[in-house]
Coordinates of C-alpha atoms in Angstrom, one line a residue:
Chain D
E1 CA 37.2 -42.9 66.4
A2 CA 35.4 -42.3 69.7
G3 CA 31.6 -42.2 69.4
V4 CA 29.2 -39.8 71.0
T5 CA 29.6 -39.9 74.8
Q6 CA 26.9 -39.0 77.3
F7 CA 27.1 -38.8 81.0
P8 CA 25.8 -39.6 83.4
S9 CA 24.2 -42.8 82.1
H10 CA 21.6 -42.6 84.8
S11 CA 20.5 -39.9 87.1
V12 CA 17.8 -40.1 89.9
I13 CA 16.9 -36.7 91.4
E14 CA 14.1 -35.3 93.5
K15 CA 11.5 -33.0 92.1
G16 CA 12.7 -29.5 92.3
Q17 CA 16.4 -30.3 92.0
T18 CA 18.7 -29.4 89.2
V19 CA 20.4 -31.9 86.9
T20 CA 22.9 -31.3 84.2
L21 CA 23.4 -33.7 81.4
R22 CA 26.5 -33.7 79.2
C23 CA 27.2 -34.8 75.7
D24 CA 30.5 -35.0 73.9
P25 CA 30.0 -35.3 70.2
I26 CA 32.3 -37.0 67.7
S27 CA 35.4 -34.8 67.2
G28 CA 34.9 -32.5 64.2
H29 CA 31.1 -32.8 64.1
D30 CA 29.7 -29.3 64.1
N31 CA 26.1 -30.4 64.4
L32 CA 24.9 -31.6 67.8
Y33 CA 21.3 -32.5 68.6
W34 CA 19.4 -33.3 71.8
Y35 CA 16.4 -35.7 71.8
R36 CA 14.4 -37.2 74.5
R37 CA 12.1 -40.2 74.9
V38 CA 9.5 -39.9 77.5
M39 CA 8.1 -43.2 78.8
G40 CA 5.9 -44.9 76.2
K41 CA 6.2 -42.1 73.6
E42 CA 8.3 -41.5 70.5
I43 CA 11.7 -39.8 70.6
K44 CA 11.3 -36.1 70.1
F45 CA 13.7 -33.5 69.0
L46 CA 14.7 -30.9 71.5
L47 CA 17.3 -28.7 69.8
H48 CA 20.1 -28.4 67.3
F49 CA 23.5 -26.7 67.6
V50 CA 25.8 -25.8 64.8
K51 CA 29.1 -25.3 66.5
E52 CA 28.2 -23.1 69.5
S53 CA 25.1 -21.6 68.0
K54 CA 21.6 -22.8 68.6
Q55 CA 20.2 -23.5 65.1
D56 CA 16.8 -24.7 66.2
E57 CA 15.5 -24.9 69.7
S58 CA 11.8 -25.3 68.8
G59 CA 11.6 -28.6 70.6
M60 CA 12.6 -27.4 74.0
P61 CA 9.5 -28.0 76.2
N62 CA 9.8 -24.9 78.5
N63 CA 12.2 -22.5 80.1
R64 CA 13.2 -25.0 82.7
F65 CA 15.5 -26.5 80.1
L66 CA 18.7 -24.8 79.2
A67 CA 21.2 -26.1 76.6
E68 CA 24.7 -24.7 76.0
R69 CA 27.6 -25.6 73.8
T70 CA 30.4 -23.4 74.8
G71 CA 33.3 -23.4 72.3
G72 CA 31.4 -25.6 70.0
T73 CA 32.6 -28.8 71.6
Y74 CA 30.7 -30.6 74.3
S75 CA 27.1 -29.6 75.2
T76 CA 25.2 -29.5 78.4
L77 CA 21.5 -29.7 79.0
K78 CA 20.4 -28.4 82.4
V79 CA 16.9 -29.0 83.8
Q80 CA 16.1 -26.6 86.6
P81 CA 13.9 -27.2 88.5
A82 CA 13.1 -30.8 87.5
E83 CA 9.6 -32.0 87.4
L84 CA 8.2 -35.5 87.4
E85 CA 7.2 -35.4 83.7
D86 CA 10.9 -34.7 82.8
S87 CA 11.7 -38.3 83.5
G88 CA 12.8 -40.2 80.4
V89 CA 15.9 -40.9 78.3
Y90 CA 17.8 -38.0 76.8
F91 CA 19.8 -38.7 73.7
C92 CA 22.5 -36.7 72.1
A93 CA 23.5 -37.1 68.5
S94 CA 26.1 -35.5 66.2
S95 CA 26.5 -35.4 62.5
Q96 CA 29.0 -34.2 60.0
G97 CA 27.9 -31.6 57.6
R98 CA 24.4 -32.2 56.3
A99 CA 24.2 -35.7 57.8
D100 CA 25.0 -37.4 54.6
Y101 CA 26.4 -40.2 56.7
G102 CA 23.4 -40.1 59.1
Y103 CA 23.5 -39.4 62.8
T104 CA 25.6 -41.0 65.5
F105 CA 23.8 -41.3 68.8
G106 CA 25.1 -41.5 72.3
S107 CA 23.9 -44.2 74.7
G108 CA 21.6 -41.7 76.4
T109 CA 21.0 -40.5 79.9
R110 CA 18.1 -42.0 81.8
L111 CA 16.7 -39.4 84.0
T112 CA 14.3 -40.3 86.8
V113 CA 12.6 -37.6 88.8
V114 CA 11.0 -38.8 92.0
Chain S
K1 CA 4.5 -31.5 60.2
Q2 CA 6.1 -34.9 59.5
E3 CA 4.4 -37.9 61.2
V4 CA 6.1 -41.3 61.3
T5 CA 4.3 -44.4 62.1
Q6 CA 5.6 -47.9 62.7
I7 CA 3.6 -51.0 62.4
P8 CA 3.4 -53.4 64.2
A9 CA 4.1 -51.9 67.6
A10 CA 5.3 -55.3 68.8
L11 CA 6.2 -58.5 67.0
S12 CA 7.1 -62.0 68.3
V13 CA 8.5 -64.6 65.9
P14 CA 10.2 -67.9 66.2
E15 CA 13.9 -68.1 65.5
G16 CA 14.8 -68.5 61.9
E17 CA 11.8 -66.6 60.4
N18 CA 12.2 -63.8 58.0
L19 CA 10.3 -60.7 59.0
V20 CA 9.4 -57.2 57.8
L21 CA 9.1 -54.1 59.8
N22 CA 7.2 -51.2 58.4
C23 CA 7.7 -47.4 58.6
S24 CA 5.4 -44.9 57.0
F25 CA 5.8 -41.1 56.9
T26 CA 3.4 -38.4 55.8
D27 CA 5.8 -35.9 54.1
S28 CA 7.7 -37.4 51.2
A29 CA 10.1 -34.5 51.0
I30 CA 12.8 -36.2 53.0
Y31 CA 16.6 -36.0 52.9
N32 CA 17.2 -39.5 54.2
L33 CA 15.8 -42.3 56.4
Q34 CA 17.7 -44.2 59.0
W35 CA 16.9 -47.4 60.8
F36 CA 18.1 -47.9 64.4
R37 CA 17.8 -50.5 67.0
Q38 CA 17.6 -49.9 70.7
D39 CA 18.5 -52.5 73.2
P40 CA 17.0 -52.2 76.7
G41 CA 19.1 -49.8 78.8
K42 CA 21.3 -48.9 75.9
G43 CA 21.5 -46.2 73.2
L44 CA 20.5 -46.2 69.6
T45 CA 22.6 -48.2 67.2
S46 CA 22.4 -47.2 63.6
L47 CA 21.6 -50.1 61.2
L48 CA 21.0 -48.6 57.8
L49 CA 20.9 -45.2 56.2
I50 CA 19.0 -44.7 53.0
Q51 CA 19.5 -41.4 51.1
S52 CA 16.4 -40.0 49.4
S53 CA 17.9 -40.9 46.0
Q54 CA 18.3 -44.5 46.9
R55 CA 15.7 -47.3 47.0
E56 CA 17.4 -49.8 49.2
Q57 CA 20.4 -50.6 51.4
T58 CA 21.7 -53.9 52.6
S59 CA 23.9 -54.9 55.5
G60 CA 24.3 -58.6 56.3
R61 CA 20.9 -60.0 57.1
L62 CA 19.2 -56.6 57.0
N63 CA 17.7 -55.0 53.9
A64 CA 16.0 -51.6 54.1
S65 CA 13.9 -50.2 51.2
L66 CA 12.6 -46.8 50.6
D67 CA 9.6 -45.7 48.5
K68 CA 9.4 -41.9 48.9
S69 CA 6.3 -41.5 46.7
S70 CA 4.2 -43.7 48.9
G71 CA 5.9 -42.6 52.1
R72 CA 7.1 -46.0 53.1
S73 CA 10.2 -47.8 54.2
T74 CA 10.6 -51.5 55.2
L75 CA 13.3 -53.2 57.2
Y76 CA 13.6 -56.9 56.2
I77 CA 15.4 -59.2 58.6
A78 CA 16.4 -62.5 57.2
A79 CA 16.8 -65.7 59.3
S80 CA 16.0 -63.9 62.6
Q81 CA 18.0 -64.7 65.7
P82 CA 17.3 -64.2 69.4
G83 CA 20.0 -61.5 69.4
D84 CA 17.8 -59.5 67.0
S85 CA 15.4 -58.9 69.8
A86 CA 15.3 -55.2 70.4
T87 CA 13.2 -52.2 69.6
Y88 CA 13.6 -51.0 66.0
L89 CA 13.1 -47.3 65.2
C90 CA 13.0 -45.5 61.9
A91 CA 14.0 -41.9 61.7
V92 CA 13.1 -39.5 58.9
D93 CA 15.3 -36.5 58.2
G94 CA 13.3 -33.8 56.6
G95 CA 16.3 -32.0 55.3
Y96 CA 16.5 -29.3 58.0
Q97 CA 18.4 -31.7 60.2
K98 CA 15.4 -32.2 62.5
V99 CA 14.8 -35.9 62.6
T100 CA 11.3 -37.3 63.3
F101 CA 11.3 -40.7 64.9
G102 CA 8.6 -43.4 64.7
T103 CA 7.3 -45.0 67.9
G104 CA 9.2 -48.2 67.2
T105 CA 8.5 -51.8 66.8
K106 CA 9.5 -54.1 69.7
L107 CA 10.8 -57.4 68.3
Q108 CA 11.1 -60.6 70.2
V109 CA 12.7 -63.6 68.6
I110 CA 11.9 -66.7 70.4
P111 CA 14.6 -69.5 70.5

């Protein structure tokens, strides 16, 4: 089966611009998560979708970040306007049910804001 | 709030050595614990998943143990190889599907 797919793999944008990251979870996985790793720090949770609904978005840093999952399939994470501190690696993961089989992560999107 | 700590932060060993990576967590009410490796420029690769009811899992040269009562997990790597060089992360699932990651251990295996 195809894994979790994220694109782009790398994005370099200027401060103030907008970037949209996309995640395609494993087919049939209702649960989709976004995480990010800022340089030198641990990976932190951003939000969790169950199908198209936001189950938990307590990790979203501020209102410059907007996540959507239309139709309960792929998800997008938009950063608008991007700031320097948004630079890092953004990971997406999906799980089946209550993650009895753990999480499958995508390869991440490396975002660099200059 | 769950806190996950990994010690050491970095480790360098000669090829062939057996080694142990440590992961400790503050809240023992966990659903499962998962070990990942991250290679530079790449995503997270799942290594082992231990359910809260289990004490260990094995895959090839890897063995992960879990002691919930003490809030600890270890990842044992036998006969290390240069290809094992990567950053190893443990991730604790608190049961609400919000995973807390440790800061990772950067492993370098020297040929």
